[in-house]
CSV table of C-alpha atoms in Angstrom, one decimal:
chain,number,residue,atom,x,y,z
A,1,MET,CA,-7.1,-5.7,-11.3
A,2,LYS,CA,-5.8,-4.4,-8.0
A,3,GLU,CA,-3.3,-6.6,-6.3
A,4,GLU,CA,-4.4,-7.5,-2.8
A,5,TYR,CA,-2.0,-7.3,0.2
A,6,THR,CA,-2.5,-8.4,3.7
A,7,PHE,CA,-2.4,-5.8,6.5
A,8,GLU,CA,1.0,-7.1,7.7
A,9,GLU,CA,2.4,-6.7,4.2
A,10,LEU,CA,1.1,-3.2,3.8
A,11,GLU,CA,2.5,-2.4,7.3
A,12,LYS,CA,6.0,-3.6,6.4
A,13,ILE,CA,5.9,-1.6,3.2
A,14,PHE,CA,4.7,1.5,4.9
A,15,GLN,CA,7.4,1.3,7.7
A,16,LYS,CA,10.2,1.2,5.0
A,17,LEU,CA,8.9,4.4,3.3
A,18,PRO,CA,10.7,7.7,3.9
A,19,LYS,CA,9.2,10.0,6.5
A,20,LYS,CA,7.9,12.5,4.0
A,21,LEU,CA,5.9,9.8,2.1
A,22,LYS,CA,4.5,8.4,5.5
A,23,ASP,CA,3.4,11.9,6.5
A,24,LYS,CA,1.9,12.6,3.1
A,25,ILE,CA,-0.2,9.4,3.3
A,26,LEU,CA,-1.4,10.2,6.9
A,27,ALA,CA,-2.1,13.8,6.5
A,28,ILE,CA,-5.7,15.1,6.7
A,29,GLU,CA,-4.6,17.6,4.1
A,30,THR,CA,-4.0,14.9,1.5
A,31,ALA,CA,-7.5,13.5,2.1
A,32,ASP,CA,-9.0,17.0,1.8
A,33,GLU,CA,-7.1,17.6,-1.5
A,34,ILE,CA,-8.2,14.3,-2.9
A,35,PHE,CA,-11.9,15.1,-1.9
A,36,ASP,CA,-11.7,18.7,-3.5
A,37,ILE,CA,-10.0,17.5,-6.7
A,38,CYS,CA,-12.6,14.8,-7.1
A,39,ALA,CA,-15.6,17.0,-6.2
A,40,ARG,CA,-14.6,19.6,-8.8
A,41,ASN,CA,-14.6,16.8,-11.3
A,42,GLY,CA,-18.1,15.6,-10.3
A,43,ILE,CA,-17.0,12.3,-8.6
A,44,ASP,CA,-19.4,10.7,-6.1
A,45,ASP,CA,-18.3,9.9,-2.6
A,46,LEU,CA,-18.0,6.2,-3.1
A,47,ARG,CA,-15.7,6.6,-6.1
A,48,ILE,CA,-13.7,9.3,-4.2
A,49,SER,CA,-12.7,6.7,-1.7
A,50,ASP,CA,-11.5,4.4,-4.5
A,51,VAL,CA,-9.4,7.3,-5.9
A,52,ALA,CA,-7.9,7.8,-2.5
A,53,LEU,CA,-6.9,4.2,-2.3
A,54,TYR,CA,-5.0,4.5,-5.6
A,55,VAL,CA,-3.4,7.6,-4.5
A,56,GLY,CA,-2.1,5.6,-1.5
A,57,ASP,CA,-1.0,2.9,-3.6
A,58,VAL,CA,1.2,5.5,-5.7
A,59,LEU,CA,2.5,6.9,-2.4
A,60,MET,CA,3.4,3.5,-1.1
A,61,GLY,CA,5.2,2.3,-4.2
A,62,LEU,CA,2.6,-0.1,-5.3
A,63,LEU,CA,1.3,1.7,-8.4
A,64,PRO,CA,3.6,3.7,-10.8
A,65,PRO,CA,2.4,7.2,-11.2
A,66,SER,CA,2.4,6.7,-15.0
A,67,LYS,CA,-0.3,4.2,-14.6
A,68,PHE,CA,-2.4,6.3,-12.4
A,69,ALA,CA,-4.7,7.8,-14.9
A,70,GLU,CA,-5.3,4.5,-16.7
A,71,VAL,CA,-6.2,2.8,-13.4
A,72,LEU,CA,-8.6,5.5,-12.5
A,73,GLU,CA,-10.3,5.0,-15.9
A,74,LYS,CA,-10.5,1.2,-15.8
A,75,GLU,CA,-10.7,0.4,-12.1
A,76,VAL,CA,-12.7,3.4,-10.9
A,77,ASN,CA,-14.8,3.4,-14.1
A,78,LEU,CA,-14.1,7.1,-14.7
A,79,GLU,CA,-14.5,8.7,-18.1
A,80,ARG,CA,-11.1,9.0,-19.9
A,81,GLU,CA,-11.1,12.9,-19.7
A,82,THR,CA,-12.1,12.9,-16.1
A,83,ALA,CA,-9.5,10.3,-15.1
A,84,LEU,CA,-6.9,12.4,-17.0
A,85,ASN,CA,-7.9,15.6,-15.2
A,86,ILE,CA,-8.0,14.0,-11.9
A,87,ALA,CA,-4.4,12.4,-12.4
A,88,LYS,CA,-3.1,15.8,-13.6
A,89,ASP,CA,-4.5,17.7,-10.6
A,90,ILE,CA,-3.4,15.0,-8.2
A,91,GLU,CA,0.1,15.0,-9.6
A,92,LYS,CA,0.3,18.8,-9.4
A,93,VAL,CA,-1.1,19.0,-5.7
A,94,ILE,CA,-0.1,15.8,-4.1
A,95,PHE,CA,2.6,13.9,-6.0
A,96,SER,CA,4.8,16.9,-6.7
A,97,SER,CA,5.1,17.8,-3.1
A,98,VAL,CA,6.9,14.3,-2.6
A,99,LYS,CA,8.4,14.2,-6.1
A,100,GLU,CA,12.0,13.4,-5.1
A,101,GLU,CA,10.8,10.6,-2.6
A,102,LEU,CA,8.7,9.0,-5.4
A,103,GLU,CA,11.4,9.3,-7.9
A,104,ASN,CA,13.7,7.5,-5.6
A,105,LEU,CA,11.0,4.9,-4.7
A,106,TYR,CA,10.2,4.2,-8.4
A,107,GLY,CA,13.7,5.0,-9.8
A,108,THR,CA,12.4,7.3,-12.5
A,109,LYS,CA,11.6,10.8,-13.3
A,110,ILE,CA,8.1,11.1,-12.2
A,111,ALA,CA,6.8,14.5,-13.4
A,112,THR,CA,8.1,13.8,-17.0
A,113,GLU,CA,6.8,10.3,-17.0
A,114,VAL,CA,3.2,11.3,-15.8
A,115,ALA,CA,3.1,14.3,-18.2
A,116,GLU,CA,4.2,12.1,-21.2
A,117,LYS,CA,1.6,9.4,-20.3
A,118,ILE,CA,-1.2,12.1,-19.9
A,119,LYS,CA,-0.3,13.8,-23.2
A,120,GLU,CA,0.0,10.4,-24.9
A,121,THR,CA,-3.4,9.2,-23.8
A,122,ALA,CA,-5.2,12.5,-24.0
A,123,GLN,CA,-4.6,13.1,-27.7
A,124,PRO,CA,-6.0,10.9,-30.4
A,125,SER,CA,-3.4,9.1,-32.6
A,126,GLU,CA,-2.1,11.2,-35.4
A,127,GLU,CA,-1.2,8.4,-37.6
A,128,LYS,CA,-0.7,9.5,-41.2
A,129,ILE,CA,-2.6,7.6,-43.8
A,130,PRO,CA,-1.0,7.9,-47.2
A,131,PRO,CA,-3.4,8.9,-50.1
A,132,PRO,CA,-4.4,6.2,-52.3
A,133,LYS,CA,-2.2,5.4,-55.2
A,134,PRO,CA,-3.4,6.5,-58.6
A,135,GLU,CA,-4.3,3.8,-60.8
A,136,GLU,CA,-1.7,3.2,-63.5
A,137,LYS,CA,-3.2,3.5,-67.0
A,138,PRO,CA,-1.5,1.9,-70.0
A,139,ALA,CA,0.4,4.3,-72.2
A,140,PRO,CA,-1.7,5.4,-75.3
A,141,PRO,CA,-0.8,3.6,-78.5
A,142,LYS,CA,1.6,5.4,-80.8
């Protein structure tokens, strides 16, 4: 569930951001990139605006990039594969251009964290199941 912030709280958070993140949030190019990525993945206009809100949350420090794909799946109701594709493309096109600022904001290595999260959620578990033990038979009488 998305945490709600007042306009004043969001404004204070925004004002504390580095200039490069502020510029990325306000850039028309960012909106165009989000629209293009979502359109390529067959997302309708209503859900594109939801994706854009969560991109903004990441850029403002309110949603860790490692949780972005999961939030798209659960909160925007996207299929898992679609959410992962969108998250990967947004990481490549939008988040990577402000990678250093995001790493400073979240105190982590963003690209590695996001890539690991996508890899982890994209592949089915490869848990090894041991073969059944053969039944022990009593030794034949001598």
